[in-house]
Tab-separated table of C-alpha atoms and ligand atoms in Angstrom:
chain	number	residue	atom	x	y	z
A	915	MET	CA	38.281	-0.497	-24.298
A	916	ASP	CA	37.227	1.656	-21.721
A	917	ALA	CA	40.259	3.600	-20.848
A	918	TRP	CA	38.786	4.514	-24.741
A	919	VAL	CA	36.119	5.032	-23.749
A	920	LYS	CA	37.335	7.196	-20.659
A	921	PHE	CA	38.905	9.308	-23.121
A	922	THR	CA	36.234	9.801	-25.377
A	923	ASN	CA	34.169	11.063	-23.222
A	924	GLN	CA	35.864	13.283	-21.521
A	925	SER	CA	35.990	14.336	-25.170
A	926	GLN	CA	32.159	15.442	-24.742
A	927	GLY	CA	33.096	18.806	-23.513
A	928	ARG	CA	34.672	20.049	-26.595
A	929	ASP	CA	32.350	17.908	-29.094
A	930	ARG	CA	29.705	20.056	-27.534
A	931	ILE	CA	31.534	23.666	-27.539
A	932	PHE	CA	32.762	23.078	-31.286
A	933	ARG	CA	29.378	22.064	-32.090
A	934	ALA	CA	27.770	25.613	-30.302
A	935	THR	CA	30.088	27.087	-32.108
A	936	GLN	CA	28.930	25.746	-35.742
A	937	TYR	CA	25.843	25.723	-35.010
A	938	ALA	CA	26.593	29.683	-33.803
A	939	CYS	CA	28.037	30.466	-37.352
A	940	ALA	CA	25.073	28.857	-39.260
A	941	LEU	CA	22.599	31.116	-37.176
A	942	SER	CA	25.055	34.293	-37.447
A	943	ILE	CA	25.254	33.726	-41.475
A	944	TYR	CA	21.556	32.966	-41.852
A	945	LEU	CA	20.545	36.440	-40.088
A	946	LEU	CA	23.769	38.425	-42.655
A	947	ARG	CA	22.796	36.580	-45.599
A	948	LYS	CA	20.954	40.400	-46.844
A	949	LYS	CA	23.657	42.835	-45.812
A	950	THR	CA	26.122	40.785	-48.426
A	951	SER	CA	28.155	44.307	-49.898
A	952	GLU	CA	29.653	45.097	-46.588
A	953	ARG	CA	29.550	41.778	-45.412
A	954	LYS	CA	30.550	39.309	-47.730
A	955	ASP	CA	35.175	38.807	-45.894
A	956	LEU	CA	32.378	38.149	-42.109
A	957	VAL	CA	30.137	36.193	-43.878
A	958	ALA	CA	32.826	33.611	-45.415
A	959	ASN	CA	35.389	34.160	-41.946
A	960	LEU	CA	32.333	32.697	-40.703
A	961	LYS	CA	31.593	29.933	-43.319
A	962	SER	CA	35.125	29.125	-42.903
A	963	LEU	CA	34.620	28.759	-39.489
A	964	GLU	CA	31.868	26.746	-39.570
A	965	ALA	CA	33.402	24.136	-41.777
A	966	THR	CA	36.796	23.526	-39.460
A	967	MET	CA	34.322	23.622	-36.272
A	968	SER	CA	32.413	19.992	-38.136
A	969	ALA	CA	35.465	18.854	-39.898
A	970	GLY	CA	37.080	18.544	-36.057
A	971	ARG	CA	34.190	17.325	-34.701
A	972	LYS	CA	34.269	14.791	-37.554
A	973	LEU	CA	37.877	13.583	-36.408
A	974	PHE	CA	37.011	13.538	-32.448
A	975	ARG	CA	33.542	11.400	-33.406
A	976	LEU	CA	35.865	7.926	-34.569
A	977	GLY	CA	35.158	6.631	-31.391
A	978	ASN	CA	31.513	7.508	-30.395
A	979	THR	CA	30.544	4.522	-32.807
A	980	LEU	CA	32.292	2.317	-29.601
A	981	ASN	CA	30.615	5.016	-27.398
A	982	SER	CA	27.028	3.506	-28.151
A	983	ILE	CA	27.608	0.025	-28.756
A	984	GLU	CA	28.748	0.245	-24.918
A	985	ALA	CA	25.641	2.173	-24.019
A	986	ALA	CA	23.639	0.247	-25.619
A	987	LYS	CA	24.573	-2.871	-23.987
A	988	ARG	CA	24.323	-0.791	-20.670
A	989	THR	CA	20.796	-0.323	-21.445
A	990	MET	CA	19.835	-3.860	-22.841
A	991	GLN	CA	20.468	-3.975	-18.754
A	992	LEU	CA	17.287	-2.102	-17.801
A	993	SER	CA	14.359	-3.962	-15.858
A	994	ASP	CA	12.193	-1.251	-17.070
A	995	ARG	CA	11.273	-2.663	-20.121
A	996	VAL	CA	9.802	0.752	-22.140
A	997	LEU	CA	12.941	2.455	-20.992
A	998	CYS	CA	15.017	-0.415	-21.880
A	999	LEU	CA	13.298	-0.733	-25.610
A	1000	CYS	CA	13.873	2.792	-26.171
A	1001	LEU	CA	17.363	3.629	-25.281
A	1002	THR	CA	18.609	0.267	-26.482
A	1003	VAL	CA	17.042	1.138	-29.772
A	1004	ALA	CA	18.764	4.627	-29.904
A	1005	ASN	CA	21.425	3.843	-29.489
A	1006	ILE	CA	21.727	1.601	-32.071
A	1007	ASN	CA	20.306	3.758	-34.580
A	1008	ARG	CA	22.877	6.139	-32.967
A	1009	ALA	CA	25.772	3.918	-33.360
A	1010	LEU	CA	24.561	3.753	-36.604
A	1011	TYR	CA	24.251	6.707	-37.449
A	1012	PHE	CA	28.256	7.167	-36.143
A	1013	ILE	CA	29.698	4.603	-38.395
A	1014	CYS	CA	27.760	6.287	-41.453
A	1015	ASP	CA	29.401	9.706	-40.325
A	1016	ASN	CA	32.916	8.123	-39.814
A	1017	VAL	CA	31.936	6.913	-43.664
A	1018	LEU	CA	32.415	10.147	-44.755
A	1019	TRP	CA	34.198	11.156	-43.196
A	1020	ALA	CA	37.589	8.457	-44.507
A	1021	ARG	CA	35.701	9.433	-47.843
A	1022	SER	CA	36.182	13.231	-46.847
A	1023	VAL	CA	39.687	13.019	-46.390
A	1024	GLY	CA	40.834	10.371	-49.727
A	1025	LEU	CA	40.645	6.969	-47.750
A	1026	ILE	CA	37.832	6.085	-49.398
A	1027	ARG	CA	36.205	6.646	-52.829
A	1028	ASP	CA	34.048	5.335	-54.397
A	1029	ILE	CA	31.129	5.437	-52.038
A	1030	ASP	CA	27.697	7.826	-53.324
A	1031	LYS	CA	28.659	10.681	-50.053
A	1032	GLU	CA	24.553	11.592	-51.003
A	1033	HIS	CA	23.524	7.932	-50.147
A	1034	TRP	CA	25.547	7.563	-47.359
A	1035	SER	CA	24.945	11.356	-45.844
A	1036	LEU	CA	21.005	11.188	-46.059
A	1037	SER	CA	21.266	7.513	-44.170
A	1038	ALA	CA	23.200	9.061	-41.473
A	1039	SER	CA	20.307	11.774	-41.333
A	1040	ARG	CA	17.847	8.735	-41.126
A	1041	CYS	CA	19.565	6.763	-38.292
A	1042	TYR	CA	19.530	10.089	-36.138
A	1043	PHE	CA	16.297	10.668	-36.627
A	1044	PHE	CA	15.012	7.556	-35.286
A	1045	SER	CA	17.592	7.436	-32.497
A	1046	LEU	CA	15.857	11.459	-31.434
A	1047	VAL	CA	12.484	9.744	-32.357
A	1048	MET	CA	13.073	7.123	-30.020
A	1049	ASN	CA	14.963	9.918	-27.160
A	1050	LEU	CA	11.480	11.905	-27.012
A	1051	SER	CA	9.330	8.808	-27.283
A	1052	ARG	CA	11.529	8.061	-23.638
A	1053	ASP	CA	10.656	11.966	-22.646
A	1054	VAL	CA	6.942	11.738	-23.063
A	1055	TYR	CA	7.073	8.385	-20.689
A	1056	GLU	CA	8.561	10.095	-18.491
A	1057	ILE	CA	6.176	13.143	-18.108
A	1058	ILE	CA	2.987	10.457	-18.242
A	1059	GLN	CA	4.639	8.914	-15.701
A	1060	LEU	CA	6.016	11.826	-13.233
A	1061	MET	CA	1.881	13.496	-14.375
A	1062	VAL	CA	0.645	10.241	-12.918
A	1063	GLN	CA	2.447	10.579	-9.506
A	1064	LYS	CA	1.828	14.452	-8.912
A	1065	ALA	CA	-1.990	13.583	-9.539
A	1066	ARG	CA	-1.633	11.159	-7.141
A	1067	ASP	CA	0.167	13.499	-4.835
A	1068	GLU	CA	-2.873	14.491	-2.317
A	1069	HIS	CA	-0.512	17.607	-1.481
A	1070	PHE	CA	-0.649	18.800	-5.345
A	1071	ARG	CA	-4.137	18.113	-5.230
A	1072	GLN	CA	-4.845	20.857	-3.053
A	1073	LYS	CA	-2.389	23.201	-5.118
A	1074	MET	CA	-3.848	22.320	-8.441
A	1075	GLY	CA	-8.190	22.469	-7.063
A	1076	GLN	CA	-6.447	26.472	-5.638
A	1077	HIS	CA	-4.560	27.463	-9.115
A	1078	LEU	CA	-8.068	26.246	-10.733
A	1079	SER	CA	-10.371	28.002	-8.199
A	1080	GLU	CA	-8.086	31.439	-8.258
A	1081	ASN	CA	-8.855	31.498	-11.928
A	1082	PRO	CA	-12.198	30.928	-12.607
A	1083	GLU	CA	-12.451	32.621	-15.803
A	1084	VAL	CA	-9.975	30.383	-17.721
A	1085	ALA	CA	-10.753	27.066	-16.483
A	1086	ASP	CA	-14.994	28.809	-18.441
A	1087	VAL	CA	-13.730	29.111	-21.002
A	1088	VAL	CA	-10.816	26.772	-22.157
A	1089	VAL	CA	-11.989	23.497	-20.676
A	1090	PRO	CA	-11.539	23.266	-17.258
A	1091	GLN	CA	-9.513	19.579	-18.240
A	1092	LEU	CA	-7.498	20.975	-20.454
A	1093	ASP	CA	-6.217	23.763	-17.854
A	1094	ALA	CA	-5.807	21.336	-14.958
A	1095	PHE	CA	-3.367	18.841	-17.956
A	1096	LEU	CA	-1.746	22.070	-18.395
A	1097	PHE	CA	-0.635	22.394	-15.059
A	1098	LEU	CA	0.167	18.971	-14.380
A	1099	LEU	CA	2.476	19.012	-16.954
A	1100	LEU	CA	4.214	22.621	-16.014
A	1101	GLU	CA	4.485	21.148	-12.601
A	1102	SER	CA	5.850	17.671	-13.194
A	1103	LEU	CA	9.247	20.147	-15.268
A	1104	LYS	CA	9.243	22.045	-12.812
A	1105	SER	CA	9.574	20.066	-10.166
A	1106	HIS	CA	11.993	17.806	-12.683
A	1107	PRO	CA	14.135	20.048	-14.599
A	1108	ALA	CA	16.264	17.087	-16.085
A	1109	VAL	CA	13.732	15.381	-18.510
A	1110	ALA	CA	12.126	19.459	-18.960
A	1111	LEU	CA	15.519	20.174	-20.730
A	1112	ASP	CA	16.101	16.131	-21.914
A	1113	THR	CA	13.057	17.265	-23.888
A	1114	LEU	CA	13.284	20.753	-25.365
A	1115	LYS	CA	16.987	19.515	-26.291
A	1116	ASN	CA	15.964	16.366	-28.385
A	1117	THR	CA	12.944	18.889	-29.553
A	1118	CYS	CA	14.944	21.042	-31.088
A	1119	ASP	CA	17.600	18.464	-32.334
A	1120	LEU	CA	15.088	16.800	-34.073
A	1121	PHE	CA	14.599	19.915	-36.390
A	1122	ILE	CA	17.917	18.937	-38.388
A	1123	PRO	CA	17.042	15.580	-39.846
A	1124	LEU	CA	14.077	16.477	-40.345
A	1125	ASP	CA	14.800	19.631	-42.508
A	1126	ARG	CA	17.324	17.752	-43.700
A	1127	LEU	CA	15.411	14.373	-44.921
A	1128	GLY	CA	12.539	16.895	-46.137
A	1129	ILE	CA	10.155	15.993	-43.676
A	1130	TYR	CA	9.335	19.222	-42.129
A	1131	LYS	CA	11.290	21.883	-43.809
A	1132	SER	CA	12.361	24.788	-41.981
A	1133	ASN	CA	14.909	27.699	-43.036
A	1134	ALA	CA	18.973	27.627	-42.710
A	1135	GLY	CA	18.145	29.753	-39.878
A	1136	VAL	CA	15.482	27.492	-37.541
A	1137	VAL	CA	17.822	24.772	-38.302
A	1138	GLY	CA	20.931	27.158	-36.450
A	1139	PHE	CA	18.775	28.452	-33.668
A	1140	CYS	CA	17.545	25.010	-32.583
A	1141	GLY	CA	21.488	22.901	-33.049
A	1142	LEU	CA	22.633	25.804	-31.436
A	1143	ILE	CA	20.592	25.823	-28.875
A	1144	SER	CA	20.765	22.055	-28.023
A	1145	SER	CA	24.308	22.352	-27.986
A	1146	LEU	CA	23.453	24.738	-25.098
A	1147	ILE	CA	21.707	22.660	-23.337
A	1148	GLY	CA	24.457	19.707	-24.015
A	1149	ILE	CA	26.999	21.923	-22.297
A	1150	VAL	CA	25.029	22.869	-19.076
A	1151	THR	CA	24.483	19.179	-18.391
A	1152	LEU	CA	27.128	18.409	-19.508
A	1153	ALA	CA	28.904	21.331	-16.121
A	1154	GLN	CA	25.368	20.682	-13.329
A	1155	PRO	CA	25.029	16.075	-13.735
A	1156	LYS	CA	22.550	16.541	-11.566
A	1157	LEU	CA	20.860	18.209	-15.023
A	1158	LYS	CA	20.853	15.349	-17.251
A	1159	ILE	CA	18.308	12.526	-17.483
A	1160	LYS	CA	19.484	9.585	-16.256
A	1161	PRO	CA	20.223	6.135	-17.194
B	1836	NAG	C1	19.607	10.139	-26.800
B	1836	NAG	O1	19.945	9.668	-25.759
B	1836	NAG	C2	20.690	9.711	-25.007
B	1836	NAG	C3	20.905	9.389	-23.705
B	1836	NAG	O2	20.058	10.603	-22.952
B	1836	NAG	C4	22.136	10.256	-25.337
B	1836	NAG	O3	23.331	9.917	-24.969
B	1836	NAG	C5	21.854	10.322	-27.147
B	1836	NAG	O4	23.362	11.452	-26.875
B	1836	NAG	C6	20.360	10.271	-27.805
B	1836	NAG	N1	20.744	10.483	-28.701
B	1836	NAG	C7	20.850	11.456	-29.945
B	1836	NAG	C8	20.805	11.678	-31.461
B	1836	NAG	O5	20.531	13.068	-29.081
């Protein structure tokens, strides 16, 4: 079991590169959509590459259900109640998402037949969506904590006073509290890039199920772009573990 979890963790790098390629293809196909005549071959190639990446990722994701359950067991032990709740619910939904994903994979290779593809695909998106919403709640919780910490910091208060007095026109025109709030928010994110990156990643990811579930219809270009950005952040955090949010 441990060896299996370790192995699938190692394959995360490959999954992220496949994912980045998949969304880069989706974005390119969207950008090339108008110039059909001469770019037809290119678009066809990109489509087949996108499909290959997507299928390849599905095969390697077979072990991820176990990983997510293991992660849920770990986050259940967290002493911080809010973190414990957000991350455990996120991980359980992620496990459910992978179960749906595995069922869809089994259908696509012909292992099972009598299932409603659309139904399972929608369920997968719903679980993914809830997992992201819980992840984002956790990000918001972390950001609020950081801001409270910063606001109490004497050294930071002086800096903020200076910022507000140096930019009086901003403070006068816009509500001064808003200016102070934004300054505090940006400074907090700047000093904790891991939290900033995780928030950006989860926000980008959110567009994918929002579009799929019809809650917020964007287009293939937005989905491709957001998917690409989030995959690139995923690669960066894998290469630079200190930029990955913990736990
Ligand atoms: C939610 O966050 C956890 C921990 O950072 C991560 O492992 C998981 O992939 C995230 N869920 C989604 C759906 O991105």
